[in-house]
């Protein structure tokens, strides 16, 4: 069914009710201009907006939060109102006697007080009697034209959709290509470093390994699964892994290394040890180091780097947080993340947060990932991550990893690639900071 109400009119009505959207339940030209057809489609549904359209072009109706029925009784509603459109503007007539806001008549469509009824007596006509529990001017409301060309009833549903996106993003395949080229052509500003090392830290199951697999998939041109990922209560990653990304199957390595760690767990002696993180950040840890949650790394471990260079150190830290679990993050886990953040801060390493599983957290994003910055719910989740981790909102980036798909999606790729661009920008800040420190030291000498 196509609604007769324009998008602009729908938005105007919704603005009077809250953060909502309209879903069409009943359309008289399809279901019939009868009380029976109206009640069959609309009884028990609420809140609702009922709209009449007449031969003179007027668009008018009423809102109630009460469900319709066929009892013959009045039902109270202090939020009810009648309305009409004057051009793009909505004129609103609030209920004057809330106890008589809506009348439940079997042989009629929506019936407001004794003032207005649409599909009156199961006919395509309007009943209009201003002053009976609603005050309005009949000529202003419907031009005294009581013949209906259409009657619609919409259910009012809560939505988290914002009027306009709060971050700008271009959803085009050209943008995807541009992001990929920018990543492939990136060179760290320090000559001794050929690849930016980004450390992924997060709770078990948040999607760290899946993030690497997803970025790898984008550059491979198909969905891949190199890093072990899946659902488990304990970490599936038991080694420290540094994953190099390649531009295509036989392509050259990209200028970024993603370092995957064991998942964080809330209990002591389980998951990634905080002392191990210091060694990772400083570049001591060898690739494929086997984590031991009950004992941190010792310098006599095989492959331990005693004098790591800048190329071995971590240049950016990315916290990977599941959007579905932000609000239920255990206190112990939050404390661990806070302790890690303080360590990373002391070392001057830039930090950002990747918010994963955004499609599972919000139906709007499930419908279309391009709604990501139109979702008020996702924005709230990002604000909560910002507050809990102590990082600015500008450092929180939403992504959708590939988990069940067999083919790539341009819009998912754009989100993923945008997050990598942020990592490279943050790493540049780190290298600039180091260069400044060296130049200040040289000046003092």
Short mmCIF file of C-alpha atoms in Angstrom, two decimals:
data_model
loop_
_atom_site.label_atom_id
_atom_site.label_comp_id
_atom_site.label_asym_id
_atom_site.label_seq_id
_atom_site.Cartn_x
_atom_site.Cartn_y
_atom_site.Cartn_z
CA UNK A 1 0.00 0.00 0.00
CA UNK A 2 1.27 3.44 -0.92
CA UNK A 3 0.40 6.16 1.60
CA UNK A 4 -1.29 9.33 0.33
CA UNK A 5 0.39 11.37 3.04
CA UNK A 6 3.59 12.87 1.62
CA UNK A 7 6.91 12.28 3.40
CA UNK A 8 6.86 15.94 4.40
CA UNK A 9 3.35 15.64 5.88
CA UNK A 10 4.28 12.46 7.74
CA UNK A 11 7.35 14.18 9.19
CA UNK A 12 5.24 17.18 10.28
CA UNK A 13 2.69 14.98 12.08
CA UNK A 14 5.45 12.92 13.71
CA UNK A 15 7.16 16.07 14.99
CA UNK A 16 4.04 16.75 17.11
CA UNK A 17 4.09 13.29 18.71
CA UNK A 18 7.74 12.38 19.37
CA UNK A 19 10.56 10.42 17.76
CA UNK A 20 8.21 8.21 15.75
CA UNK A 21 7.33 6.95 12.28
CA UNK A 22 3.99 6.08 10.66
CA UNK A 23 2.96 2.64 9.40
CA UNK A 24 -0.14 2.43 7.19
CA UNK A 25 -2.78 0.04 8.60
CA UNK A 26 -5.99 0.92 6.75
CA UNK A 27 -6.70 2.49 3.38
CA UNK A 28 -10.42 2.85 2.61
CA UNK A 29 -10.01 2.73 -1.19
CA UNK A 30 -8.44 -0.73 -0.80
CA UNK A 31 -10.11 -2.19 2.31
CA UNK A 32 -13.51 -0.53 1.95
CA UNK A 33 -15.31 2.59 3.24
CA UNK A 34 -16.95 0.63 6.08
CA UNK A 35 -16.74 0.58 9.85
CA UNK A 36 -16.18 -3.19 9.73
CA UNK A 37 -13.13 -2.90 7.43
CA UNK A 38 -11.67 -0.11 9.58
CA UNK A 39 -12.14 -2.01 12.86
CA UNK A 40 -10.77 -5.25 11.41
CA UNK A 41 -7.53 -3.50 10.44
CA UNK A 42 -7.14 -1.04 13.31
CA UNK A 43 -8.71 -2.34 16.55
CA UNK A 44 -6.21 -2.83 19.40
CA UNK A 45 -3.50 -0.89 17.49
CA UNK A 46 -2.21 2.28 19.09
CA UNK A 47 -1.30 5.09 19.01
CA UNK A 48 -2.82 6.00 15.64
CA UNK A 49 -3.16 8.88 13.22
CA UNK A 50 -6.38 8.93 11.14
CA UNK A 51 -6.43 11.02 7.98
CA UNK A 52 -9.28 12.08 5.70
CA UNK A 53 -8.89 13.46 2.17
CA UNK A 54 -11.83 15.25 0.49
CA UNK A 55 -12.76 16.31 -3.03
CA UNK A 56 -11.63 19.88 -2.29
CA UNK A 57 -8.06 18.71 -1.55
CA UNK A 58 -8.12 19.14 2.24
CA UNK A 59 -6.01 16.77 4.38
CA UNK A 60 -7.28 16.53 7.98
CA UNK A 61 -7.83 14.05 10.81
CA UNK A 62 -6.99 13.12 14.38
CA UNK A 63 -4.46 11.47 16.71
CA UNK A 64 -5.14 9.24 19.70
CA UNK A 65 -2.93 7.05 21.86
CA UNK A 66 -5.93 4.84 22.73
CA UNK A 67 -6.69 1.61 20.79
CA UNK A 68 -9.96 1.53 18.83
CA UNK A 69 -12.75 -0.96 19.67
CA UNK A 70 -16.49 -1.36 19.01
CA UNK A 71 -17.86 -0.92 22.55
CA UNK A 72 -20.01 2.15 21.83
CA UNK A 73 -18.32 3.91 24.77
CA UNK A 74 -16.22 7.07 25.06
CA UNK A 75 -12.55 6.57 25.89
CA UNK A 76 -10.45 9.24 27.61
CA UNK A 77 -7.21 10.55 26.11
CA UNK A 78 -5.59 13.81 27.23
CA UNK A 79 -3.09 13.59 24.36
CA UNK A 80 -5.68 13.41 21.55
CA UNK A 81 -5.94 16.17 18.97
CA UNK A 82 -7.51 16.97 15.60
CA UNK A 83 -5.52 18.60 12.81
CA UNK A 84 -5.62 19.96 9.29
CA UNK A 85 -2.92 20.97 6.84
CA UNK A 86 -2.69 24.55 5.64
CA UNK A 87 -0.10 24.19 2.90
CA UNK A 88 2.86 22.47 4.62
CA UNK A 89 1.84 23.75 8.07
CA UNK A 90 -0.17 21.67 10.50
CA UNK A 91 -2.97 23.36 12.47
CA UNK A 92 -3.63 21.47 15.69
CA UNK A 93 -6.87 21.39 17.72
CA UNK A 94 -6.31 19.73 21.15
CA UNK A 95 -9.10 17.85 22.91
CA UNK A 96 -11.03 20.15 25.29
CA UNK A 97 -12.76 17.37 27.29
CA UNK A 98 -10.24 14.50 27.56
CA UNK A 99 -12.80 12.05 29.03
CA UNK A 100 -14.70 12.17 25.72
CA UNK A 101 -11.69 12.16 23.37
CA UNK A 102 -12.60 9.10 21.27
CA UNK A 103 -15.94 7.36 20.68
CA UNK A 104 -15.92 3.64 19.84
CA UNK A 105 -18.60 3.20 17.15
CA UNK A 106 -18.92 -0.13 15.29
CA UNK A 107 -20.57 1.26 12.14
CA UNK A 108 -18.01 4.03 11.60
CA UNK A 109 -14.37 4.77 11.03
CA UNK A 110 -12.28 6.88 13.45
CA UNK A 111 -14.64 8.90 15.69
CA UNK A 112 -13.28 11.81 17.77
CA UNK A 113 -15.58 13.03 20.59
CA UNK A 114 -18.80 14.22 18.96
CA UNK A 115 -16.77 16.56 16.75
CA UNK A 116 -15.36 14.57 13.83
CA UNK A 117 -15.90 11.12 12.31
CA UNK A 118 -14.32 9.71 9.16
CA UNK A 119 -16.23 7.06 7.12
CA UNK A 120 -19.36 7.98 9.08
CA UNK A 121 -22.13 5.35 9.02
CA UNK A 122 -19.93 3.18 6.77
CA UNK A 123 -20.09 5.77 3.98
CA UNK A 124 -17.36 7.84 2.28
CA UNK A 125 -18.45 10.92 4.21
CA UNK A 126 -17.33 13.02 7.17
CA UNK A 127 -19.38 13.86 10.26
CA UNK A 128 -18.37 17.32 11.49
CA UNK A 129 -19.65 19.20 14.55
CA UNK A 130 -17.13 21.74 15.92
CA UNK A 131 -17.21 22.47 19.64
CA UNK A 132 -18.18 18.98 20.84
CA UNK A 133 -15.05 18.21 22.89
CA UNK A 134 -12.79 19.74 20.17
CA UNK A 135 -12.84 23.37 18.98
CA UNK A 136 -12.10 24.04 15.32
CA UNK A 137 -13.28 26.09 12.38
CA UNK A 138 -15.05 23.77 9.89
CA UNK A 139 -14.15 25.91 6.86
CA UNK A 140 -10.52 25.95 7.97
CA UNK A 141 -10.39 22.22 8.67
CA UNK A 142 -12.10 20.74 5.60
CA UNK A 143 -13.64 23.62 3.66
CA UNK A 144 -17.12 22.33 4.61
CA UNK A 145 -16.62 19.56 2.04
CA UNK A 146 -17.85 16.38 3.74
CA UNK A 147 -17.22 13.95 0.84
CA UNK A 148 -14.21 11.68 1.33
CA UNK A 149 -11.99 10.56 -1.57
CA UNK A 150 -9.78 8.56 0.81
CA UNK A 151 -9.37 7.66 4.47
CA UNK A 152 -6.16 6.26 5.97
CA UNK A 153 -5.21 5.13 9.45
CA UNK A 154 -1.54 4.88 10.46
CA UNK A 155 -0.03 3.21 13.48
CA UNK A 156 2.48 5.43 15.27
CA UNK A 157 5.67 3.49 15.99
CA UNK A 158 8.70 4.54 17.99
CA UNK A 159 11.86 4.97 15.95
CA UNK A 160 15.44 5.99 16.63
CA UNK A 161 15.76 7.57 13.20
CA UNK A 162 17.20 11.09 13.22
CA UNK A 163 16.05 13.72 10.76
CA UNK A 164 19.46 13.99 9.14
CA UNK A 165 22.74 12.06 9.48
CA UNK A 166 25.05 13.50 12.16
CA UNK A 167 28.19 12.44 10.32
CA UNK A 168 28.69 12.86 6.59
CA UNK A 169 29.63 9.79 4.59
CA UNK A 170 29.55 9.16 0.83
CA UNK A 171 27.98 5.80 -0.04
CA UNK A 172 29.35 5.26 -3.56
CA UNK A 173 31.61 2.63 -5.13
CA UNK A 174 33.93 5.47 -6.24
CA UNK A 175 34.38 6.37 -2.55
CA UNK A 176 35.23 2.75 -1.76
CA UNK A 177 37.88 2.79 -4.51
CA UNK A 178 39.28 6.11 -3.27
CA UNK A 179 39.57 4.81 0.33
CA UNK A 180 41.34 1.65 -0.85
CA UNK A 181 43.79 3.65 -2.94
CA UNK A 182 44.49 6.02 -0.03
CA UNK A 183 45.30 3.06 2.22
CA UNK A 184 47.48 1.31 -0.38
CA UNK A 185 49.47 4.48 -1.12
CA UNK A 186 49.91 5.49 2.55
CA UNK A 187 53.47 5.84 3.86
CA UNK A 188 54.31 6.44 7.53
CA UNK A 189 56.03 9.80 8.10
CA UNK A 190 58.95 8.07 9.87
CA UNK A 191 61.36 6.40 7.44
CA UNK A 192 62.28 3.56 9.84
CA UNK A 193 58.65 2.36 9.86
CA UNK A 194 57.12 0.70 6.79
CA UNK A 195 53.89 -0.55 8.40
CA UNK A 196 51.64 1.01 11.05
CA UNK A 197 51.02 -1.44 13.87
CA UNK A 198 47.49 -1.26 15.28
CA UNK A 199 46.67 -3.26 18.41
CA UNK A 200 43.10 -4.59 18.66
CA UNK A 201 41.89 -4.92 22.27
CA UNK A 202 38.43 -5.95 23.41
CA UNK A 203 36.22 -8.37 25.31
CA UNK A 204 35.80 -11.99 24.18
CA UNK A 205 33.50 -12.20 21.16
CA UNK A 206 33.49 -8.45 20.39
CA UNK A 207 34.80 -9.07 16.87
CA UNK A 208 38.58 -8.39 16.86
CA UNK A 209 39.49 -11.35 14.63
CA UNK A 210 36.38 -10.74 12.53
CA UNK A 211 37.52 -7.15 11.96
CA UNK A 212 40.83 -8.34 10.54
CA UNK A 213 39.03 -10.93 8.38
CA UNK A 214 36.65 -8.23 7.14
CA UNK A 215 39.40 -5.76 6.17
CA UNK A 216 41.31 -8.62 4.54
CA UNK A 217 38.15 -9.57 2.63
CA UNK A 218 37.76 -6.04 1.24
CA UNK A 219 41.27 -6.10 -0.22
CA UNK A 220 41.04 -9.71 -1.40
CA UNK A 221 37.80 -8.96 -3.23
CA UNK A 222 35.84 -11.75 -1.53
CA UNK A 223 34.90 -12.84 1.99
CA UNK A 224 37.81 -14.61 3.71
CA UNK A 225 38.39 -16.08 7.16
CA UNK A 226 42.11 -16.21 7.93
CA UNK A 227 41.90 -15.38 11.63
CA UNK A 228 39.93 -17.76 13.84
CA UNK A 229 36.63 -16.06 14.70
CA UNK A 230 33.32 -17.22 16.08
CA UNK A 231 31.10 -17.35 19.16
CA UNK A 232 32.60 -18.54 22.41
CA UNK A 233 32.57 -17.60 26.09
CA UNK A 234 36.38 -17.78 26.24
CA UNK A 235 38.84 -16.29 23.78
CA UNK A 236 39.31 -18.15 20.49
CA UNK A 237 42.55 -16.20 20.01
CA UNK A 238 45.18 -17.70 22.31
CA UNK A 239 48.30 -16.29 20.60
CA UNK A 240 49.55 -12.79 19.90
CA UNK A 241 49.17 -12.48 16.13
CA UNK A 242 50.33 -9.78 13.76
CA UNK A 243 48.32 -9.93 10.56
CA UNK A 244 49.66 -8.36 7.42
CA UNK A 245 47.07 -7.36 4.84
CA UNK A 246 47.66 -7.79 1.12
CA UNK A 247 46.27 -5.85 -1.82
CA UNK A 248 44.80 -8.83 -3.68
CA UNK A 249 45.84 -12.47 -3.59
CA UNK A 250 49.35 -11.91 -4.94
CA UNK A 251 49.46 -8.22 -4.02
CA UNK A 252 52.07 -6.41 -1.98
CA UNK A 253 51.57 -6.00 1.78
CA UNK A 254 49.57 -2.96 2.85
CA UNK A 255 51.17 -0.34 5.12
CA UNK A 256 49.20 -1.54 8.15
CA UNK A 257 49.58 -4.51 10.49
CA UNK A 258 46.64 -5.52 12.67
CA UNK A 259 47.78 -7.07 15.94
CA UNK A 260 45.24 -9.44 17.47
CA UNK A 261 45.26 -10.29 21.16
CA UNK A 262 43.51 -12.69 23.44
CA UNK A 263 40.05 -11.43 24.46
CA UNK A 264 39.59 -9.55 27.73
CA UNK A 265 37.62 -11.36 30.40
CA UNK A 266 36.15 -9.89 33.59
CA UNK A 267 37.58 -12.44 36.02
CA UNK A 268 41.16 -12.24 37.32
CA UNK A 269 43.55 -14.81 35.83
CA UNK A 270 41.43 -15.22 32.70
CA UNK A 271 41.77 -13.67 29.27
CA UNK A 272 44.46 -11.16 28.33
CA UNK A 273 46.78 -10.14 31.18
CA UNK A 274 47.17 -6.37 31.58
CA UNK A 275 50.95 -6.76 32.11
CA UNK A 276 51.20 -8.51 28.74
CA UNK A 277 49.68 -5.41 27.13
CA UNK A 278 52.64 -3.26 28.28
CA UNK A 279 55.03 -5.68 26.58
CA UNK A 280 52.93 -5.65 23.41
CA UNK A 281 52.78 -1.84 23.34
CA UNK A 282 56.56 -1.56 23.79
CA UNK A 283 57.17 -4.06 20.98
CA UNK A 284 58.71 -6.87 23.06
CA UNK A 285 56.22 -9.57 22.08
CA UNK A 286 57.06 -11.95 19.22
CA UNK A 287 54.44 -12.99 16.68
CA UNK A 288 52.59 -16.19 17.67
CA UNK A 289 53.46 -15.73 21.35
CA UNK A 290 51.22 -18.13 23.29
CA UNK A 291 49.32 -16.25 26.01
CA UNK A 292 49.22 -17.62 29.53
CA UNK A 293 46.42 -15.83 31.44
CA UNK A 294 47.82 -16.92 34.81
CA UNK A 295 51.35 -15.60 34.18
CA UNK A 296 52.54 -12.55 32.23
CA UNK A 297 55.38 -12.66 29.71
CA UNK A 298 59.01 -13.08 30.85
CA UNK A 299 62.01 -11.70 28.97
CA UNK A 300 63.53 -15.18 28.57
CA UNK A 301 60.66 -16.31 26.28
CA UNK A 302 61.83 -17.36 22.83
CA UNK A 303 61.64 -14.49 20.35
CA UNK A 304 61.40 -11.78 23.05
CA UNK A 305 62.68 -8.49 21.65
CA UNK A 306 64.99 -6.95 24.24
CA UNK A 307 65.59 -3.73 22.30
CA UNK A 308 62.56 -3.15 20.07
CA UNK A 309 62.71 -0.38 17.48
CA UNK A 310 59.95 2.06 16.61
CA UNK A 311 58.76 -0.29 13.85
CA UNK A 312 58.12 -3.01 16.48
CA UNK A 313 56.07 -0.82 18.80
CA UNK A 314 52.32 -0.23 18.69
CA UNK A 315 51.40 3.02 16.92
CA UNK A 316 47.64 3.01 17.55
CA UNK A 317 45.27 1.10 19.84
CA UNK A 318 41.73 0.20 18.74
CA UNK A 319 39.24 -0.99 21.37
CA UNK A 320 36.73 -3.35 19.79
CA UNK A 321 33.33 -3.11 21.51
CA UNK A 322 30.12 -5.03 20.71
CA UNK A 323 27.26 -2.51 20.23
CA UNK A 324 24.77 -5.04 21.67
CA UNK A 325 26.68 -5.26 24.96
CA UNK A 326 27.74 -1.67 25.65
CA UNK A 327 25.06 -1.01 28.27
CA UNK A 328 25.57 -4.36 30.02
CA UNK A 329 29.38 -4.22 30.20
CA UNK A 330 30.44 -5.81 33.51
CA UNK A 331 32.10 -3.42 36.00
CA UNK A 332 35.23 -5.62 36.24
CA UNK A 333 35.65 -5.50 32.46
CA UNK A 334 35.19 -1.74 32.44
CA UNK A 335 37.86 -1.45 35.15
CA UNK A 336 40.27 -3.56 33.07
CA UNK A 337 39.68 -1.37 30.01
CA UNK A 338 40.20 1.73 32.13
CA UNK A 339 43.52 0.38 33.45
CA UNK A 340 44.64 -0.39 29.88
CA UNK A 341 43.59 3.06 28.65
CA UNK A 342 45.66 4.72 31.39
CA UNK A 343 48.74 2.68 30.37
CA UNK A 344 48.25 3.55 26.71
CA UNK A 345 47.77 7.23 27.61
CA UNK A 346 51.03 7.31 29.58
CA UNK A 347 52.85 5.99 26.51
CA UNK A 348 51.29 8.66 24.28
CA UNK A 349 49.75 6.12 21.91
CA UNK A 350 46.55 7.32 20.17
CA UNK A 351 43.37 5.34 20.85
CA UNK A 352 40.06 4.82 19.09
CA UNK A 353 37.05 2.58 19.60
CA UNK A 354 35.48 0.34 16.96
CA UNK A 355 31.79 -0.27 17.62
CA UNK A 356 30.97 -3.65 16.03
CA UNK A 357 27.71 -5.54 15.36
CA UNK A 358 25.81 -2.28 14.74
CA UNK A 359 23.38 -4.12 12.44
CA UNK A 360 22.38 -6.47 15.28
CA UNK A 361 21.96 -3.58 17.71
CA UNK A 362 19.58 -1.45 15.64
CA UNK A 363 16.75 -2.52 13.27
CA UNK A 364 17.27 0.67 11.24
CA UNK A 365 20.84 -0.44 10.45
CA UNK A 366 19.74 -4.05 9.87
CA UNK A 367 17.46 -2.65 7.18
CA UNK A 368 20.26 -0.64 5.55
CA UNK A 369 23.80 -0.05 6.87
CA UNK A 370 23.64 3.43 5.28
CA UNK A 371 21.27 4.40 8.11
CA UNK A 372 24.17 4.17 10.57
CA UNK A 373 24.41 7.93 11.19
CA UNK A 374 20.63 8.37 11.04
CA UNK A 375 20.20 6.04 14.01
CA UNK A 376 19.68 7.87 17.29
CA UNK A 377 20.18 4.56 19.10
CA UNK A 378 23.61 3.94 17.55
CA UNK A 379 24.59 7.53 18.35
CA UNK A 380 23.59 6.91 22.00
CA UNK A 381 25.66 3.70 22.04
CA UNK A 382 28.66 5.57 20.63
CA UNK A 383 28.24 8.28 23.26
CA UNK A 384 28.11 5.59 25.96
CA UNK A 385 31.30 3.95 24.61
CA UNK A 386 32.94 7.38 24.60
CA UNK A 387 31.96 7.92 28.25
CA UNK A 388 32.88 4.42 29.44
CA UNK A 389 36.26 4.30 27.69
CA UNK A 390 37.11 7.93 28.26
CA UNK A 391 37.76 8.67 24.57
CA UNK A 392 36.20 11.55 22.61
CA UNK A 393 33.14 10.77 20.46
CA UNK A 394 35.23 11.66 17.39
CA UNK A 395 37.39 8.62 18.25
CA UNK A 396 34.43 6.19 18.16
CA UNK A 397 33.88 4.55 14.77
CA UNK A 398 31.03 2.12 13.92
CA UNK A 399 31.72 -0.88 11.67
CA UNK A 400 29.89 -3.93 10.41
CA UNK A 401 32.12 -6.99 10.13
CA UNK A 402 31.46 -9.76 7.64
CA UNK A 403 30.07 -12.68 9.65
CA UNK A 404 27.40 -14.49 7.64
CA UNK A 405 27.71 -12.94 4.17
CA UNK A 406 29.24 -14.75 1.20
CA UNK A 407 29.62 -11.64 -0.96
CA UNK A 408 31.06 -8.20 -0.25
CA UNK A 409 28.84 -5.16 0.20
CA UNK A 410 30.03 -1.72 -0.94
CA UNK A 411 28.47 0.09 2.05
CA UNK A 412 30.00 -2.28 4.64
CA UNK A 413 33.35 -1.87 2.87
CA UNK A 414 33.12 1.93 3.09
CA UNK A 415 32.54 1.77 6.87
CA UNK A 416 35.42 -0.69 7.33
CA UNK A 417 37.83 1.26 5.13
CA UNK A 418 36.89 4.54 6.84
CA UNK A 419 37.92 3.00 10.17
CA UNK A 420 41.33 2.03 8.74
CA UNK A 421 41.81 5.58 7.43
CA UNK A 422 41.17 6.84 10.99
CA UNK A 423 43.80 4.43 12.33
CA UNK A 424 46.38 5.71 9.81
CA UNK A 425 45.55 9.32 10.69
CA UNK A 426 45.96 8.57 14.39
CA UNK A 427 49.27 6.81 13.73
CA UNK A 428 50.44 9.94 11.84
CA UNK A 429 49.67 11.95 15.01
CA UNK A 430 51.84 9.51 16.98
CA UNK A 431 54.75 9.77 14.54
CA UNK A 432 54.46 13.58 14.48
CA UNK A 433 54.56 13.60 18.27
CA UNK A 434 57.70 11.43 18.28
CA UNK A 435 59.37 13.62 15.64
CA UNK A 436 58.57 16.71 17.75
CA UNK A 437 60.10 15.09 20.82
CA UNK A 438 63.28 14.18 18.92
CA UNK A 439 63.61 17.65 17.44
CA UNK A 440 63.12 19.23 20.89
CA UNK A 441 65.83 16.95 22.32
CA UNK A 442 68.21 17.88 19.48
CA UNK A 443 67.53 21.60 20.08
CA UNK A 444 68.33 21.26 23.79
CA UNK A 445 71.59 19.46 23.02
#
